[in-house]
mmCIF file of C-alpha atoms in Angstrom:
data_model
loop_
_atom_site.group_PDB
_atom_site.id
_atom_site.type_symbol
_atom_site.label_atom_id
_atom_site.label_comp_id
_atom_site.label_asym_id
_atom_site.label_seq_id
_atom_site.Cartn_x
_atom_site.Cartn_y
_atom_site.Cartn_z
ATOM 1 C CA UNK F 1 70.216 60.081 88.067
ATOM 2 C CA UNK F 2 72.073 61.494 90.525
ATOM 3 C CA UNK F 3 69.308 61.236 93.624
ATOM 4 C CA UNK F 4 68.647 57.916 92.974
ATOM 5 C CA UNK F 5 72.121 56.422 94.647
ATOM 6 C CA UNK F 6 71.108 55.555 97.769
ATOM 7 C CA UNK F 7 74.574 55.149 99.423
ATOM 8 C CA UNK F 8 76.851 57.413 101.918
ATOM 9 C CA UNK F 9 79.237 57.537 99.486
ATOM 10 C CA UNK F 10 76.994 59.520 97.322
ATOM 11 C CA UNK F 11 76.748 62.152 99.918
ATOM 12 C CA UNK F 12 80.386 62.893 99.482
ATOM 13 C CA UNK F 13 81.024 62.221 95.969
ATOM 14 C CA UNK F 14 84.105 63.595 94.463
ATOM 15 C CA UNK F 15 82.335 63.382 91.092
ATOM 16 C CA UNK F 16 82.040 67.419 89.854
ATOM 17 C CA UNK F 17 78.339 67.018 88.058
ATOM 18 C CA UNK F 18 77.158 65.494 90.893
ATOM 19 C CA UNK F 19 78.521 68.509 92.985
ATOM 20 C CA UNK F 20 78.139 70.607 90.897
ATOM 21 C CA UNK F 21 75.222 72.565 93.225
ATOM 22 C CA UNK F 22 77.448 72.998 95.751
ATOM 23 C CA UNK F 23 79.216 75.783 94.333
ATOM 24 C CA UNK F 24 82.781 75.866 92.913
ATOM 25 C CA UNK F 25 84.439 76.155 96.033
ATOM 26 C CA UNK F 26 83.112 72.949 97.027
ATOM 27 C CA UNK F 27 83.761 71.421 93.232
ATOM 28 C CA UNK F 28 87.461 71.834 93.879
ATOM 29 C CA UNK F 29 87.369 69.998 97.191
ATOM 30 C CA UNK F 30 89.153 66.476 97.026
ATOM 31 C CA UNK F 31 87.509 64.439 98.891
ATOM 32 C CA UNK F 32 89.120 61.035 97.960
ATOM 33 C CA UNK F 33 91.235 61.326 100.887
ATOM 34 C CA UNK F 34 87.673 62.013 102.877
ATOM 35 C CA UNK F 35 86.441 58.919 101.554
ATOM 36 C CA UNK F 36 89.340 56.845 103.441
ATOM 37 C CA UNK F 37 88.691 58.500 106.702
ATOM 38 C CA UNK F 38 84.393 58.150 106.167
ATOM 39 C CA UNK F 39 84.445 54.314 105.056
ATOM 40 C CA UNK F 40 85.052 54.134 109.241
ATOM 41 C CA UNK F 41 83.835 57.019 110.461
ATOM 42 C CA UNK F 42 81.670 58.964 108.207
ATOM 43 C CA UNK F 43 78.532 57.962 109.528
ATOM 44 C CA UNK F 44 79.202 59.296 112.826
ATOM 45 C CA UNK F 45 80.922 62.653 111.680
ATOM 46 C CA UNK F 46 78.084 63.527 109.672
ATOM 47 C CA UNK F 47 75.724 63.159 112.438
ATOM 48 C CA UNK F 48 77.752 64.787 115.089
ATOM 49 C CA UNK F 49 77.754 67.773 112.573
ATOM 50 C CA UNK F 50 74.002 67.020 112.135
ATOM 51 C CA UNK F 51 73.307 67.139 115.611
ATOM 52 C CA UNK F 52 75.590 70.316 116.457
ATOM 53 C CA UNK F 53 72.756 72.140 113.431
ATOM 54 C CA UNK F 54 69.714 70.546 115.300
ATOM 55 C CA UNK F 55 68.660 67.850 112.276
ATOM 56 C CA UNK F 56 69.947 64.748 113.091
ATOM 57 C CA UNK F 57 66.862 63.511 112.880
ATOM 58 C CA UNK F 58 67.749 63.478 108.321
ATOM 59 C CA UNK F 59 70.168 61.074 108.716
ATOM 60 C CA UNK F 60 69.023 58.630 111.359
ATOM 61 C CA UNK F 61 65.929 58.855 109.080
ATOM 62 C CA UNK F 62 67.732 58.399 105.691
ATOM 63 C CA UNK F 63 69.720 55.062 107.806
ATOM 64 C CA UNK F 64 66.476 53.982 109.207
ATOM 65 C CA UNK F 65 64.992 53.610 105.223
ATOM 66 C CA UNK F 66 68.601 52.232 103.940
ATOM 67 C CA UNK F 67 68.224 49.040 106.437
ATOM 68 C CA UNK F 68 64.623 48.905 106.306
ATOM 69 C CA UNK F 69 65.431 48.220 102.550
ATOM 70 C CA UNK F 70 67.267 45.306 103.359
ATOM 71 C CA UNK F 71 64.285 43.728 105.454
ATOM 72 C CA UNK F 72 63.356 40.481 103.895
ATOM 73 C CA UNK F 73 60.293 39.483 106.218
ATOM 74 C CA UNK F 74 56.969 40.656 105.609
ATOM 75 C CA UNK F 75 56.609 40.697 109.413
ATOM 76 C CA UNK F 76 59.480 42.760 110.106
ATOM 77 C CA UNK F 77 58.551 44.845 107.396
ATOM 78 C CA UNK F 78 55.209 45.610 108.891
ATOM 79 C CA UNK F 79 56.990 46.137 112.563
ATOM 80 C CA UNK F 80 60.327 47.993 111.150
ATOM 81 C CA UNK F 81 57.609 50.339 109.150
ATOM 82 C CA UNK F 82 55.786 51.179 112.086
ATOM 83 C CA UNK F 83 59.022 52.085 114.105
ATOM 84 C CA UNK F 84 59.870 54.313 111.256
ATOM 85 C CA UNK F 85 56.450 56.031 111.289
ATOM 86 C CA UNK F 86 56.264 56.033 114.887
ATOM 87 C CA UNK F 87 59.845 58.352 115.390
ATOM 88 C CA UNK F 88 59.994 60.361 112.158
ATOM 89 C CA UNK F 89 56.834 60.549 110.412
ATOM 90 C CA UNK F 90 53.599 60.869 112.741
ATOM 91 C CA UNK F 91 52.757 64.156 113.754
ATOM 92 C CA UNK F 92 53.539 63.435 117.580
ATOM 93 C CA UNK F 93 57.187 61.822 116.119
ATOM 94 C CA UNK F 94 59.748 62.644 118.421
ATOM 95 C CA UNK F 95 61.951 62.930 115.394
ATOM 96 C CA UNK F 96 59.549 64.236 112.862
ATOM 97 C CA UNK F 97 61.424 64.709 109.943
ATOM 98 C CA UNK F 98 60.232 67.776 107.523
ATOM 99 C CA UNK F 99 58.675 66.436 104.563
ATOM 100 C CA UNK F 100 55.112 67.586 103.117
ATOM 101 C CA UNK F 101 51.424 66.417 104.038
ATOM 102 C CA UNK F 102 50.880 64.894 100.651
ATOM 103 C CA UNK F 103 54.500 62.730 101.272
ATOM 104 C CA UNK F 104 52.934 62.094 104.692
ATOM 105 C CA UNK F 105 49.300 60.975 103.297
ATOM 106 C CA UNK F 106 50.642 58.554 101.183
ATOM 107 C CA UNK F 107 53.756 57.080 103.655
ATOM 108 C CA UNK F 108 50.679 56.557 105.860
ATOM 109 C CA UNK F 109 48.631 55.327 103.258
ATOM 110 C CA UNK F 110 51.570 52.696 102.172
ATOM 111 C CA UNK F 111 52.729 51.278 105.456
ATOM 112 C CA UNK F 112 49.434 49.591 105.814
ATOM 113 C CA UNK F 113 50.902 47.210 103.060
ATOM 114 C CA UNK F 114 54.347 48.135 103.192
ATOM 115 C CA UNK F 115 56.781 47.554 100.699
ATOM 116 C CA UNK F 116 60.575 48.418 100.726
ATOM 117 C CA UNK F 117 60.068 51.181 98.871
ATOM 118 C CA UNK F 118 56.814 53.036 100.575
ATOM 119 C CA UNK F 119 59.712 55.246 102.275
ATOM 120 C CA UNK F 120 61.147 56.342 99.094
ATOM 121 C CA UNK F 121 59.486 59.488 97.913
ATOM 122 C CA UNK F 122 60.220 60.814 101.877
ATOM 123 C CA UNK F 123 63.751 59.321 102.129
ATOM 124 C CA UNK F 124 64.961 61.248 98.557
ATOM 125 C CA UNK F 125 63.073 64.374 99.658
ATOM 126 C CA UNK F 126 65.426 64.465 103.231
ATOM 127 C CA UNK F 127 68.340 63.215 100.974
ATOM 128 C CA UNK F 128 67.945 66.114 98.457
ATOM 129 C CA UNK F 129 67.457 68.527 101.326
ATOM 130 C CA UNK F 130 71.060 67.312 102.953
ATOM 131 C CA UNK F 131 72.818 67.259 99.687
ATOM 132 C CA UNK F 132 71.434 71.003 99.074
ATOM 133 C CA UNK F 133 71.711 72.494 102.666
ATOM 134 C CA UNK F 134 73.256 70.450 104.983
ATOM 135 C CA UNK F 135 76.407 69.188 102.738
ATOM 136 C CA UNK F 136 77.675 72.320 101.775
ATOM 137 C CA UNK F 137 77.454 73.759 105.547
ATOM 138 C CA UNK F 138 79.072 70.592 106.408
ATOM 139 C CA UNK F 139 82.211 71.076 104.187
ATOM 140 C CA UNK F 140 83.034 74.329 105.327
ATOM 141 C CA UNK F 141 82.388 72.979 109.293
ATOM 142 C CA UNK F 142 85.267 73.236 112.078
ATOM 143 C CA UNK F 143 84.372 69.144 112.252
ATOM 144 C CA UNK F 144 85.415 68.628 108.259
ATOM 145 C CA UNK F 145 88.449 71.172 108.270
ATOM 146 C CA UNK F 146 89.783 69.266 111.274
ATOM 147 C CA UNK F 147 88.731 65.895 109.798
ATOM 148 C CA UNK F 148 91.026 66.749 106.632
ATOM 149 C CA UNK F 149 93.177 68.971 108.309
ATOM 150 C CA UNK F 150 92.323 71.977 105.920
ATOM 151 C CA UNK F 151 92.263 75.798 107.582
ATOM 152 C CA UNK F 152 89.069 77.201 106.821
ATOM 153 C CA UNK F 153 89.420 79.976 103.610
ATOM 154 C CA UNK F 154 91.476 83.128 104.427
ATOM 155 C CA UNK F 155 90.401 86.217 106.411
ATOM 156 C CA UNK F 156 90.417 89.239 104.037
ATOM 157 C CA UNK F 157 91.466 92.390 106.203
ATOM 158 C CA UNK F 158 91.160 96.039 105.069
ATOM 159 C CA UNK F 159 94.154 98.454 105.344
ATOM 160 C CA UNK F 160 93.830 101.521 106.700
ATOM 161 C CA UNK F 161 95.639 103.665 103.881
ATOM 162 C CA UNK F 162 94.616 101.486 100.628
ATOM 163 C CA UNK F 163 91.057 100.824 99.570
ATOM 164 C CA UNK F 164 91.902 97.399 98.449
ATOM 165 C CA UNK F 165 91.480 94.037 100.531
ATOM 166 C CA UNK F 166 94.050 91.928 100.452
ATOM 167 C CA UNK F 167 94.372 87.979 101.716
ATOM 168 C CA UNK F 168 96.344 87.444 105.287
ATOM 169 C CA UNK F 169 99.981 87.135 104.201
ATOM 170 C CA UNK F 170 103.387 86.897 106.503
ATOM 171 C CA UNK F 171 105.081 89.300 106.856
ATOM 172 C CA UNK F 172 107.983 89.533 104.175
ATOM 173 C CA UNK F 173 106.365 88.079 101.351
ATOM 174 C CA UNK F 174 106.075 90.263 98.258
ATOM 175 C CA UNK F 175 102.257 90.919 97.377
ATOM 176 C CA UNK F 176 102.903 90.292 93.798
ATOM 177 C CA UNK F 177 104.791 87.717 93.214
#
């Protein structure tokens, strides 16, 4: 299942069933050549895009449950789930991520015995909302289309004498062609 990959890369998969919410637009989107520039950067981008829509606070949250993952002492477990708690879940978080009180009840309930995986019901709810609301805005952002070099889709204008709209073209160029 789709929501179950837990990596970057399956925030920009070029896979089309796996994108295929994001519209058709976004289904025709290559994004191989994305992939080359993200394996350095794509962290980063995404969060400065993040950031410019005021929810940063999904990804650094999302990162924060990908490494805490990877925590092999029960002691750092304990103090790494705390930390994670502490910024994104409590009520008083200064990053409090939007997930719902029963998610919360049982995150808190969890990290009194935590386990790698007593983030995971909050961590695919904030990765489902990015892959529905964020990732979309995100591919049609002045920071992708300059990352890939794409111009954004054409302005349609309205003539003055015709009721029809037709794409920007130069000047010149037959309008059926």
């Amino acid at each position: 299942m789709f929501f179950e990959q837990t990596s970057m890369r399956a925030l920009f998969s070029t896979h089309p069933k796996q994108n295929q919410d994001l519209g058709k637009e976004h289904n025709r989107t290559p994004l191989r050549e994305l992939f080359q520039i993200f394996q350095k950067r794509g962290v980063e981008v995404f969060t400065q895009f993040l950031r410019s829509q005021f929810s940063e606070e999904n990804i650094e949250f999302w990162l924060a449950c990908e490494d805490f993952k990877t925590t092999e002492s029960a002691t750092k477990l304990q103090s790494k789930a705390k930390q994670i708690h502490a910024i994104f879940i409590d009520k008083e978080a200064p990053k409090e991520i939007n997930i719902d009180h029963s998610t919360k009840a049982t995150i808190e309930k969890n990290i009194l015995k935590p386990t790698r995986s007593c983030f995971d019901a909050a961590q695919s709810k904030i990765y489902s909302l990015m892959k529905r609301d964020c990732y979309p805005r995100f591919l049609s952002s002045d920071i992708y289309l300059t990352l890939t070099k794409r111009a954004g889709p054409p302005t349609m204008i309205r003539r003055r004498s015709r009721s029809f709209v037709f794409n920007e073209r130069p000047e010149g160029t037959a309008a059926w062609s």
